[in-house]
Tab-separated table of C-alpha atoms in Angstrom:
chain	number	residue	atom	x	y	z
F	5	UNK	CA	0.000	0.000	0.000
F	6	UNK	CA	1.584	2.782	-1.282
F	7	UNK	CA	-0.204	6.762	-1.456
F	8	UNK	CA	-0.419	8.509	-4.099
F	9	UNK	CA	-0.502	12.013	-2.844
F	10	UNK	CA	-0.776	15.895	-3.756
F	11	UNK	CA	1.880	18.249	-2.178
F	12	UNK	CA	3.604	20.409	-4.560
F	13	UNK	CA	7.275	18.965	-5.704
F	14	UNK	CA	9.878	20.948	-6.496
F	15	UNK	CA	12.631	18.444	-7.227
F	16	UNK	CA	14.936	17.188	-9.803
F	17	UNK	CA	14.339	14.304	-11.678
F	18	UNK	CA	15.748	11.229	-10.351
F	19	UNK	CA	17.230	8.281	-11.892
F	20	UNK	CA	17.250	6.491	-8.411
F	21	UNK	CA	13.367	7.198	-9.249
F	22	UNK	CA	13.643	5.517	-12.671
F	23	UNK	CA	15.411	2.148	-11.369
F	24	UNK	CA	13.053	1.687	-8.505
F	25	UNK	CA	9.522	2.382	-11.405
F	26	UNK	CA	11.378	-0.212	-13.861
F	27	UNK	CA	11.950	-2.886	-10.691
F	28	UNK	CA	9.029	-2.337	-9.227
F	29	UNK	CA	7.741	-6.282	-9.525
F	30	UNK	CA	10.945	-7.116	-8.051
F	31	UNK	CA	10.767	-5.105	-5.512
F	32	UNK	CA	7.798	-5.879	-4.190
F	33	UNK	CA	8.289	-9.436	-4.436
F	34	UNK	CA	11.929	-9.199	-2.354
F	35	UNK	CA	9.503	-7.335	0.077
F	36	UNK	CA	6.991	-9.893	0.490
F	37	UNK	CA	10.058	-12.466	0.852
F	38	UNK	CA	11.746	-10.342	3.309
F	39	UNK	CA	8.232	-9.826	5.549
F	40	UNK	CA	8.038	-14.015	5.522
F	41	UNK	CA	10.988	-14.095	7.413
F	42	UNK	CA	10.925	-11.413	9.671
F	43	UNK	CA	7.912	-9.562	11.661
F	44	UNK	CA	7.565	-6.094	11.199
F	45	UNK	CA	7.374	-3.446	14.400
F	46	UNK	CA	3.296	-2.813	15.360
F	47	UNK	CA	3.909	1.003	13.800
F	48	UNK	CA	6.962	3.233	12.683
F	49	UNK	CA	7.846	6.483	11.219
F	50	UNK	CA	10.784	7.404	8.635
F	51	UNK	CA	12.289	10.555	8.632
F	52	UNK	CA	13.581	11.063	4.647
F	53	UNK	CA	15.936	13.421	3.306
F	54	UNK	CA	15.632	13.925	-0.843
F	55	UNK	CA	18.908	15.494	-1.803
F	56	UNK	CA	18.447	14.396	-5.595
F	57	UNK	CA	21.550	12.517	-6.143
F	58	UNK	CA	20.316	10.525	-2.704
F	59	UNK	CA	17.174	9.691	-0.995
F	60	UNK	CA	17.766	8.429	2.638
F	61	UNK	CA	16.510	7.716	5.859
F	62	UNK	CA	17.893	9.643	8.563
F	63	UNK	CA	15.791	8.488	11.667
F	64	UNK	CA	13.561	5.720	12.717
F	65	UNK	CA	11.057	6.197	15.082
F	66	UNK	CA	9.719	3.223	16.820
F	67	UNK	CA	6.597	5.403	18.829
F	68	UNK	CA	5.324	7.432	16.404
F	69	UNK	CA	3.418	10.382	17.511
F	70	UNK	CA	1.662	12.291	14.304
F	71	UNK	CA	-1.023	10.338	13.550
F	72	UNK	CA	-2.990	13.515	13.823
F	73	UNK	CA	-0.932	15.288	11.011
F	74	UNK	CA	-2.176	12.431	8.594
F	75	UNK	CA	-4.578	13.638	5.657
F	76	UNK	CA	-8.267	11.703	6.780
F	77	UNK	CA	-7.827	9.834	3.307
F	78	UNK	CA	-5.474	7.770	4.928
F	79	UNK	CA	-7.527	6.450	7.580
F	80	UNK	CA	-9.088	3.164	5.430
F	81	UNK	CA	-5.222	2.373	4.687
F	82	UNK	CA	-4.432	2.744	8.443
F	83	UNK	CA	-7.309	0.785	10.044
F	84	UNK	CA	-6.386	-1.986	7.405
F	85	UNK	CA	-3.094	-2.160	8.042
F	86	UNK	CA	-3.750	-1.776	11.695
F	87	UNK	CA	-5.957	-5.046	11.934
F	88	UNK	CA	-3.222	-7.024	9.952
F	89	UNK	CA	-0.937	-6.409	12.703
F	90	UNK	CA	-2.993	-7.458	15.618
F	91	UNK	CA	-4.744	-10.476	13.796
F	92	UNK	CA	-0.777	-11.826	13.694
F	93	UNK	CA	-0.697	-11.151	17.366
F	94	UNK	CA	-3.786	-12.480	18.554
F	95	UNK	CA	-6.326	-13.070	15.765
F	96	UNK	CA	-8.968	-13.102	18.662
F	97	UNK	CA	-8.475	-9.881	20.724
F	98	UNK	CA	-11.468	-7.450	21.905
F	99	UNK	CA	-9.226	-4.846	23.885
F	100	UNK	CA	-6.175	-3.058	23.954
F	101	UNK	CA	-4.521	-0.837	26.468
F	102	UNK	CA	-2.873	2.193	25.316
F	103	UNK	CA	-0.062	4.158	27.274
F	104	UNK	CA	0.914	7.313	26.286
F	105	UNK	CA	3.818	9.727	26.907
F	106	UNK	CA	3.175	11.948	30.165
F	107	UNK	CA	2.499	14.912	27.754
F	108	UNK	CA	-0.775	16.083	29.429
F	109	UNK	CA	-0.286	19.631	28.215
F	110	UNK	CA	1.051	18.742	24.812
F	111	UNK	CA	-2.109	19.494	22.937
F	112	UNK	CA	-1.058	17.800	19.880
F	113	UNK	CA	0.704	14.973	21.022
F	114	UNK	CA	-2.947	14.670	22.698
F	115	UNK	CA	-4.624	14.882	19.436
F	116	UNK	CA	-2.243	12.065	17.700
F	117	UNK	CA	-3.445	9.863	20.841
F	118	UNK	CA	-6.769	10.463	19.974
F	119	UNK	CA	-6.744	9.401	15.949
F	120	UNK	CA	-4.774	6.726	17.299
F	121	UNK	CA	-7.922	5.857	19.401
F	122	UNK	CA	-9.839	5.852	16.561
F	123	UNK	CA	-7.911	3.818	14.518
F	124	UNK	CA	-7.344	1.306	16.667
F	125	UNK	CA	-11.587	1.377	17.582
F	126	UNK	CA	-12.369	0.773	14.368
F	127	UNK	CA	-10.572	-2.361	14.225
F	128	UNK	CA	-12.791	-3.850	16.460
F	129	UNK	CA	-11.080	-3.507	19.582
F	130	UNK	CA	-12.069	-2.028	22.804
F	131	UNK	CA	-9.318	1.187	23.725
F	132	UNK	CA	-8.672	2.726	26.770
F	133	UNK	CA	-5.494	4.619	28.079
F	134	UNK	CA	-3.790	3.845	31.010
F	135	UNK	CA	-1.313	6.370	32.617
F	136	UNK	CA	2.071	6.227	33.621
F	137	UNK	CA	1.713	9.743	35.545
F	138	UNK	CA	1.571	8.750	39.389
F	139	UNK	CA	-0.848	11.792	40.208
F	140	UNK	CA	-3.571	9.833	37.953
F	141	UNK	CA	-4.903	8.386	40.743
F	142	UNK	CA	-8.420	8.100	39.049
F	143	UNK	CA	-10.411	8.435	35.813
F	144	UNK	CA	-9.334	12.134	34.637
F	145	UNK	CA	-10.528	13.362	31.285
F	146	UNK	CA	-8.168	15.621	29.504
F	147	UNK	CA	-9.994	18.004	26.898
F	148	UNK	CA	-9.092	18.660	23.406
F	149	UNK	CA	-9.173	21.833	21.404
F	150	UNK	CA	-12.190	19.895	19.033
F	151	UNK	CA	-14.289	19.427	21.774
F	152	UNK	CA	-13.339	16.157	22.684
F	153	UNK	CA	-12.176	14.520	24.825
F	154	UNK	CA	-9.081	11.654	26.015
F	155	UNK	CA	-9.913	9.743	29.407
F	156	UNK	CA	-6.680	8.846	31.529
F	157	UNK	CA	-7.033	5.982	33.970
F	158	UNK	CA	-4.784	4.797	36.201
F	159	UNK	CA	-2.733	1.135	35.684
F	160	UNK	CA	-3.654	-1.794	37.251
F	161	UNK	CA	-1.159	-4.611	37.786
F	162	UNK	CA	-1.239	-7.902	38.823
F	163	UNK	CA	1.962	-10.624	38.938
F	164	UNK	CA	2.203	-10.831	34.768
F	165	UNK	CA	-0.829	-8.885	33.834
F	166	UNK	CA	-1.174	-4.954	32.966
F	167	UNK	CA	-4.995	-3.056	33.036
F	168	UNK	CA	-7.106	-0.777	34.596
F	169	UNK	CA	-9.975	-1.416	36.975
F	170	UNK	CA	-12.208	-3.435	35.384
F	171	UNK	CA	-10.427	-4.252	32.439
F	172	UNK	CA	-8.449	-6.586	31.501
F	173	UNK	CA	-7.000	-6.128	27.902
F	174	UNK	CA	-5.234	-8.856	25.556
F	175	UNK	CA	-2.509	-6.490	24.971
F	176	UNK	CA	-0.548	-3.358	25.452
F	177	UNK	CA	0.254	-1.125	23.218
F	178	UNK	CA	2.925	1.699	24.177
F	179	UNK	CA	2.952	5.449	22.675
F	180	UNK	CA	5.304	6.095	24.809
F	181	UNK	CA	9.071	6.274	23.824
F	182	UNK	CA	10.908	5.198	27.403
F	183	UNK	CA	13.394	7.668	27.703
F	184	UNK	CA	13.452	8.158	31.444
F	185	UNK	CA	13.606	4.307	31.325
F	186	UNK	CA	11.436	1.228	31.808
F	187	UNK	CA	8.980	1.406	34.778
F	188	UNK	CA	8.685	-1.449	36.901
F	189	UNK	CA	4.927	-1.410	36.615
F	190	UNK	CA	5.626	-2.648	32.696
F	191	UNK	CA	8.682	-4.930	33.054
F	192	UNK	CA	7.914	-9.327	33.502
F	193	UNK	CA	4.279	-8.950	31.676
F	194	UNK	CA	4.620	-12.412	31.203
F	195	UNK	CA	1.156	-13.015	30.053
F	196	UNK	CA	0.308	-10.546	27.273
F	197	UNK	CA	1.568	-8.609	24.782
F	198	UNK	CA	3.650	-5.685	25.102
F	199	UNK	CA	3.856	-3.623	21.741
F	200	UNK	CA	7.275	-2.502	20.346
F	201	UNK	CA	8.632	-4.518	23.083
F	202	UNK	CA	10.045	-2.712	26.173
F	203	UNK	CA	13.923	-2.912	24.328
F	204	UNK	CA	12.542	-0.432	21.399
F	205	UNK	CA	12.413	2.006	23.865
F	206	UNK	CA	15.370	5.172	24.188
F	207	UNK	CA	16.259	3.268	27.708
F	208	UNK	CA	17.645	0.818	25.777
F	209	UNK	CA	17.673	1.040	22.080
F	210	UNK	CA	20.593	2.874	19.886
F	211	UNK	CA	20.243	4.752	16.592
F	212	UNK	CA	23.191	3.092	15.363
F	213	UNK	CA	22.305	-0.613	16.047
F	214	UNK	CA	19.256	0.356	13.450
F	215	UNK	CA	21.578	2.290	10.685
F	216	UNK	CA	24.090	-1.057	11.254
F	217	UNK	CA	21.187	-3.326	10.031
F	218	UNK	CA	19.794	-0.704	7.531
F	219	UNK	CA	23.554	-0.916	6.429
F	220	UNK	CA	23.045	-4.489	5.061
F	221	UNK	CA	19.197	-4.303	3.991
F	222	UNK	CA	20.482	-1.173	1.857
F	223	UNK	CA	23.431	-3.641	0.468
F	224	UNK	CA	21.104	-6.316	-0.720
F	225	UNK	CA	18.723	-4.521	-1.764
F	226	UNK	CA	20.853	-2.154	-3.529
F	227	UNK	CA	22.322	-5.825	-5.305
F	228	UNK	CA	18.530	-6.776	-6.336
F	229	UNK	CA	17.972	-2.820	-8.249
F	230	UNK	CA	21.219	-2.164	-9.335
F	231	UNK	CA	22.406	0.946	-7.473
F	232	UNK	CA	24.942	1.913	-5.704
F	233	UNK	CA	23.941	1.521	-1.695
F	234	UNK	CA	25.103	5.113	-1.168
F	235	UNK	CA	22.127	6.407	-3.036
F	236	UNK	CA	19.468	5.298	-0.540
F	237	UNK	CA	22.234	4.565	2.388
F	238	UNK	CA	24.094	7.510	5.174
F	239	UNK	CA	27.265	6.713	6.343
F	240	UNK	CA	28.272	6.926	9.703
F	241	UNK	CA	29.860	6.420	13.250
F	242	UNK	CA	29.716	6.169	16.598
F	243	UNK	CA	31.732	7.786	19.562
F	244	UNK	CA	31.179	6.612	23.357
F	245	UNK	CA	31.835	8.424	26.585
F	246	UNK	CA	31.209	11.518	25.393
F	247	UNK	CA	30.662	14.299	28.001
F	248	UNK	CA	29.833	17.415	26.287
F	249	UNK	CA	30.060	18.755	29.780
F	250	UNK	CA	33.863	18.277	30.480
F	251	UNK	CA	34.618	18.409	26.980
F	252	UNK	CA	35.425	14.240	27.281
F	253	UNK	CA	35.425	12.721	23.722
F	254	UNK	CA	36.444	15.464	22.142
F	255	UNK	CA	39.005	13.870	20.085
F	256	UNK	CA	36.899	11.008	19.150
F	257	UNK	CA	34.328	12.963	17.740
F	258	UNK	CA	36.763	15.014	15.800
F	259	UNK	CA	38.540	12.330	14.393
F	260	UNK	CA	34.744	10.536	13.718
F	261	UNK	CA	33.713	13.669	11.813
F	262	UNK	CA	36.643	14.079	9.790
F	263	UNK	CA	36.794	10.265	8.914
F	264	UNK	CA	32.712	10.299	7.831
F	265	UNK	CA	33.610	13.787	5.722
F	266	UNK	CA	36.386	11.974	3.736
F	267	UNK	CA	34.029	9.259	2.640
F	268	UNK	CA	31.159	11.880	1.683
F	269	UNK	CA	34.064	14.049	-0.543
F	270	UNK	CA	35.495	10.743	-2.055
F	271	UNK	CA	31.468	10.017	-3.005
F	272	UNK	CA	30.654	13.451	-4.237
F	273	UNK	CA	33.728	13.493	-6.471
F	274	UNK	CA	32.715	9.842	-7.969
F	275	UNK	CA	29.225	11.570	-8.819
F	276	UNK	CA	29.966	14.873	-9.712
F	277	UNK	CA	28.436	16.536	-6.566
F	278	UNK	CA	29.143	20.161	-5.819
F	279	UNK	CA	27.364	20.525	-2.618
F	280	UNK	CA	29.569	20.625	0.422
F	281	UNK	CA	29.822	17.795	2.150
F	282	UNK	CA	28.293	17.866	6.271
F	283	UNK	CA	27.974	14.926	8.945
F	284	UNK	CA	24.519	15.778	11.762
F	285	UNK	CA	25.991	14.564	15.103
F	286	UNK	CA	23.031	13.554	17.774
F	287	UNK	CA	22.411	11.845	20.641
F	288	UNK	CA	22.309	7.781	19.869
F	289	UNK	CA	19.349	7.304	21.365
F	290	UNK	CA	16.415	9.791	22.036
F	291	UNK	CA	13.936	11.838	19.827
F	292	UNK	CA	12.234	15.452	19.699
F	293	UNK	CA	15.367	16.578	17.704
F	294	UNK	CA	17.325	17.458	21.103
F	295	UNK	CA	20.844	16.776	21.303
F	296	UNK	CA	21.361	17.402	17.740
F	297	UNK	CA	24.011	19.925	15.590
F	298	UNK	CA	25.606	19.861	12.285
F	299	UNK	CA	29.370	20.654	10.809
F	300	UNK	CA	31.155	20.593	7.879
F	301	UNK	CA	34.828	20.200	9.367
F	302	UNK	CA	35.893	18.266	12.457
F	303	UNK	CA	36.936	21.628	13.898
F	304	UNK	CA	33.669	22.505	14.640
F	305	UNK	CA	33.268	20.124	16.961
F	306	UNK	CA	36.524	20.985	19.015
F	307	UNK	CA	35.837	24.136	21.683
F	308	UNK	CA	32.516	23.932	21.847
F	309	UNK	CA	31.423	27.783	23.608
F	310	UNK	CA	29.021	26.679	27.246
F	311	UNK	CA	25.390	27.068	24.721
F	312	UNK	CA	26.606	24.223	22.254
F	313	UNK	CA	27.631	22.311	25.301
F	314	UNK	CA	24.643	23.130	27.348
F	315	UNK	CA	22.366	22.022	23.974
F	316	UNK	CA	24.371	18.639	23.520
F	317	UNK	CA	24.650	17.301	26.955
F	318	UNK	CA	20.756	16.609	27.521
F	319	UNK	CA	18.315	15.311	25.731
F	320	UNK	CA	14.553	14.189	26.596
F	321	UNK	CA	13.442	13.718	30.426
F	322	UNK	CA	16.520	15.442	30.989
F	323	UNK	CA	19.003	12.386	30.222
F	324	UNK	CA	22.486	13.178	29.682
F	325	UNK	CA	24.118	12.283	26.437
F	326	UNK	CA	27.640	9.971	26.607
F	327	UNK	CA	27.282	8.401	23.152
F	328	UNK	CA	26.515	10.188	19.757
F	329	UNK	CA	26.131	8.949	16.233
F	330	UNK	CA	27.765	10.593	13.445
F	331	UNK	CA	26.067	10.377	10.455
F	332	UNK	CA	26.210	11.802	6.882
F	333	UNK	CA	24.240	14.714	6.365
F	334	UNK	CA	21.982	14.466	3.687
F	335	UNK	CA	20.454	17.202	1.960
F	336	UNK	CA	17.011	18.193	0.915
F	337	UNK	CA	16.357	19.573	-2.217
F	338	UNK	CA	12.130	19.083	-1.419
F	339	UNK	CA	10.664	22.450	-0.866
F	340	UNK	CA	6.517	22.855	0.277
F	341	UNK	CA	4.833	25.761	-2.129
F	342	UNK	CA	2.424	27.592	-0.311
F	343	UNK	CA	0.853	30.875	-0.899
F	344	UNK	CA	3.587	31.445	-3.452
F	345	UNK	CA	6.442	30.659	-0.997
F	346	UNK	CA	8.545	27.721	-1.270
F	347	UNK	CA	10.078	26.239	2.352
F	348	UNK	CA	12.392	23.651	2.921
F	349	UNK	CA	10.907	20.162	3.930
F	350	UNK	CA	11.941	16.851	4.043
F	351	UNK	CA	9.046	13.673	3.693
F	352	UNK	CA	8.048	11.837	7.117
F	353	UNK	CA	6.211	8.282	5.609
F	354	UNK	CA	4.169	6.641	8.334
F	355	UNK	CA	4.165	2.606	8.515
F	356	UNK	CA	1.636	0.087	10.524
F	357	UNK	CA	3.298	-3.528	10.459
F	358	UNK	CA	4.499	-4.089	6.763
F	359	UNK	CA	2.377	-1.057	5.215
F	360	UNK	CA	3.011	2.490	4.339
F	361	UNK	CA	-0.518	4.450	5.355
F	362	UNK	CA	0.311	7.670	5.028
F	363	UNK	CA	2.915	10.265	5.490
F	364	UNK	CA	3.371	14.200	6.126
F	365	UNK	CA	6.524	16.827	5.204
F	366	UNK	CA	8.169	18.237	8.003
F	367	UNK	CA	8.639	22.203	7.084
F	368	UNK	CA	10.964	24.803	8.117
F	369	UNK	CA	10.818	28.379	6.786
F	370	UNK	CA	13.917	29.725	9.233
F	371	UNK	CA	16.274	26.393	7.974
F	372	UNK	CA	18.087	25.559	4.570
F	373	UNK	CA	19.099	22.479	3.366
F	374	UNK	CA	21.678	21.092	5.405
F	375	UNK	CA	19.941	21.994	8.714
F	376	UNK	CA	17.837	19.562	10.812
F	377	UNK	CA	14.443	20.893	10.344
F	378	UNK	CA	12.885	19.085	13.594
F	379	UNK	CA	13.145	22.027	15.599
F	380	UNK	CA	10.987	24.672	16.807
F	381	UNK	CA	9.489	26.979	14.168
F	382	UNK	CA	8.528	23.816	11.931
F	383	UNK	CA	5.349	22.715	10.761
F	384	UNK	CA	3.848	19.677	9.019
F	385	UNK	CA	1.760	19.422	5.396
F	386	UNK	CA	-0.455	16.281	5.014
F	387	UNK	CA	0.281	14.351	1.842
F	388	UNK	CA	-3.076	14.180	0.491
F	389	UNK	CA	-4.416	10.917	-1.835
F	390	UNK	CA	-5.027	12.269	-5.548
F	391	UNK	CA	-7.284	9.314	-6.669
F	392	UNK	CA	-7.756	5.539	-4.775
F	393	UNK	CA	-4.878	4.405	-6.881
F	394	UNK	CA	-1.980	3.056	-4.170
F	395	UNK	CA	1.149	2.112	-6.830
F	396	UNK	CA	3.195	3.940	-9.258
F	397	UNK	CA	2.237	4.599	-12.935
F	398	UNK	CA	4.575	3.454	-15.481
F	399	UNK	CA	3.047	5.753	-17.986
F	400	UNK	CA	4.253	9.089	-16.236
F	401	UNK	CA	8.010	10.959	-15.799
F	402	UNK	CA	10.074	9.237	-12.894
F	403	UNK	CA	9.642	12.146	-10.470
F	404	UNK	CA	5.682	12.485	-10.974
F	405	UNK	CA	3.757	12.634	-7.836
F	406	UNK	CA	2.464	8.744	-7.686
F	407	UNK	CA	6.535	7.697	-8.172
F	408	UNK	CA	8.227	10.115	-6.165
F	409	UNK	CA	5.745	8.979	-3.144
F	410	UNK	CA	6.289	4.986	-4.226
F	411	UNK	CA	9.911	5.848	-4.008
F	412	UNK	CA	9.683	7.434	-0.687
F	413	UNK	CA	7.358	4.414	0.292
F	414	UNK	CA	9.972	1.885	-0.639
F	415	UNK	CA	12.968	3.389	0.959
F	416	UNK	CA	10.447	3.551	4.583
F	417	UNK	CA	9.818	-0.119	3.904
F	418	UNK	CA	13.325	-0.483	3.998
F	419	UNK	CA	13.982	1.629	7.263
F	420	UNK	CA	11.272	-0.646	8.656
F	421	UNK	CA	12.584	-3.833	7.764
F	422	UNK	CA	15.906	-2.906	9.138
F	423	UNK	CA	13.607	-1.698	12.540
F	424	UNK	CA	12.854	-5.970	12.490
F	425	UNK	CA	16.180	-6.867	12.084
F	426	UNK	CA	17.719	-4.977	14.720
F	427	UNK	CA	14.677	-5.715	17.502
F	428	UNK	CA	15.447	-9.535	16.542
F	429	UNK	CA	18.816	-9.213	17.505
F	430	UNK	CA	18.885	-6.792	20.603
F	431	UNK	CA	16.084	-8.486	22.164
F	432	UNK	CA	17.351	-9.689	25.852
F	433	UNK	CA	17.925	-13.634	25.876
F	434	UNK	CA	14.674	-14.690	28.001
F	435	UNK	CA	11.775	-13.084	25.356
């Protein structure tokens, strides 16, 4: 299921484009192969960078939290694929906990919960959200700006069981990403489902275990099309004890940055590029686009004045940062047209299980196109469905609409199959 959307596209046109419309059979057959061995996470979301000469992932997220920026076309996609994934888990379930992230005042964080909700209702199942907060102490109903309205309850738990009074679901389902770490009240559910398991959560889970199994689902698949992995594939590296703080790590991250820059020059002189070459350094595990800068030498990562420092060291729930990927900046030639003015944004493509159901950009007005654009002043465009049709057409250019979005759809399938592979092997030796 791939969308064939709307949004203005300024791009070039791509012949990554072109190899991926001409293998298209192929492609989805590998796919179907790969989804026979391996079990794809309940939901996901790919951040994509287009730079032309490249199209990328640059961030998985296991916890997705913008349902509510999906285009309502997409709901029939997402309550289909969203009743695949629990018939796998238990073809006979009636009811489902929910737990979301403790942001009560985040109004749309609230408002993703609630399409969530909805989704998840219409496959049948019974929904209600259960709190991690420990001042829930009883049923407390949070308002929306709609009119609406989310009910918090408090959790319930028994020796290997998870619910609320009264209710007793067949599995959980967690919105909730598991920075601060894994509560006790969730860890030895021995008796039901706990979806993404509690090791896809920032407590545990490392952005560069996922980019070392993208690494070799980009190299095979890259062997099935044709290409050269680089095309749909960031380099990178990782540096440990890093303390922004003390200025610990220092030369490992130089010498990381410098060594990731080489390999980006050495590519853009094999293709021509004339862009300059940048690596984004962030936090290896944690979200919200905290603990995240860019450079273009390694000497801008040497000296850092107290601000860089201070913005570095800490990312969600107030963690502190001690190991940071370094990974190949990739840019984004995409731009959102809107009352006549064009803004930099890069896709975000939205999975449940195996399927693509929908997807938004991320735009920034204030950033160009080698900044990270996840930061405040951004803003998100639904991709909206032009007609029912889900798959590319042959009979138009490469970078039309329906092919640039089944390109985008098939790199995200990619990022998500790598999101199986690396949950199968950092899963702890008694699930």
């Amino acid at each position: 299921m791939v969308p064939h959307l709307t949004t203005a596209l300024n791009g070039p046109i791509l012949e990554l484009e072109r190899r991926f419309l001409n293998a298209a059979p192929e492609i989805e057959r590998w796919l179907r192969g790969q989804w026979q061995e391996h079990t794809p996470p309940f939901y996901g979301s790919v951040d994509l960078r287009n730079a032309g000469f490249k199209l990328a992932p640059v961030d998985m997220n296991l916890f997705p939290g913008g349902f509510n920026n999906l285009n309502a076309d997409f709901m029939p996609l997402c309550v289909q694929a969203a009743m695949t994934a629990i018939e796998k888990i238990c073809p006979s379930a009636k009811s489902l906990l929910l737990i979301p992230e403790n942001h009560t005042r985040n109004v749309f964080y609230l408002q993703n919960v609630a399409h969530l909700v909805n989704i998840l209702r219409l496959t049948g199942l019974d929904v209600r959200l259960g709190s991690l907060l420990p001042e829930i102490t009883e049923p407390t109903p949070v308002a929306l700006p709609n009119g609406q309205s989310l009910l918090l309850e408090p959790l319930v738990r028994t020796r290997y069981r998870l619910g609320l009074k009264d209710f007793d679901p067949c599995a959980v389902l967690l919105n909730n990403d598991l920075s601060a770490g894994i509560p006790e009240i969730l860890q030895n559910l021995n008796e039901q489902f706990v979806l993404p398991p509690l090791h896809a959560g920032w407590a545990v889970r490392r952005k560069s275990n996922h980019f070392a199994a993208y690494d070799e689902v980009a190299d095979e698949f890259a062997k099935l099309v044709g290409i050269d992995p680089w095309q749909i594939n960031p380099y990178f590296s990782v540096c440990s004890h890093v303390n922004f703080h003390e200025r610990q790590g220092e030369e490992c991250l130089a010498a990381n940055v410098d060594a990731v820059l080489t390999l980006i020059r050495e590519k853009y002189n094999e293709y021509g590029i004339t862009e300059t070459p940048y690596v984004v350094v962030k936090a290896d595990a944690g979200t919200y686009g905290m603990g995240v800068m860019t450079a273009k030498s390694a000497e801008e990562v040497i000296g850092l004045n107290r601000k860089q420092r201070n913005k570095m060291s800490v990312i969600k729930e107030g963690l502190n940062v001690t190991q940071v990927i370094i990974q190949e900046g990739v840019h984004t030639f995409e731009r959102v047209v809107k009352n006549d003015v064009a803004e930099v944004a890069e896709p975000v493509v939205y999975m449940i299980d195996r399927f693509v159901v929908g997807g938004f950009y991320r735009v920034h007005g204030g950033r160009g196109i080698d900044e990270n654009l996840n930061a405040p002043g951004m803003h998100f465009e639904p991709l909206a469905f032009e007609t029912s049709c889900c798959l590319p057409d042959c009979g138009q250019n490469p970078d039309a609409p329906p092919n640039r979005f089944y390109a985008y759809g098939v790199v995200a399938r990619l990022a998500q199959l790598a999101a199986s592979l690396e949950l199968e092997r950092t899963a702890p030796a008694d699930e």
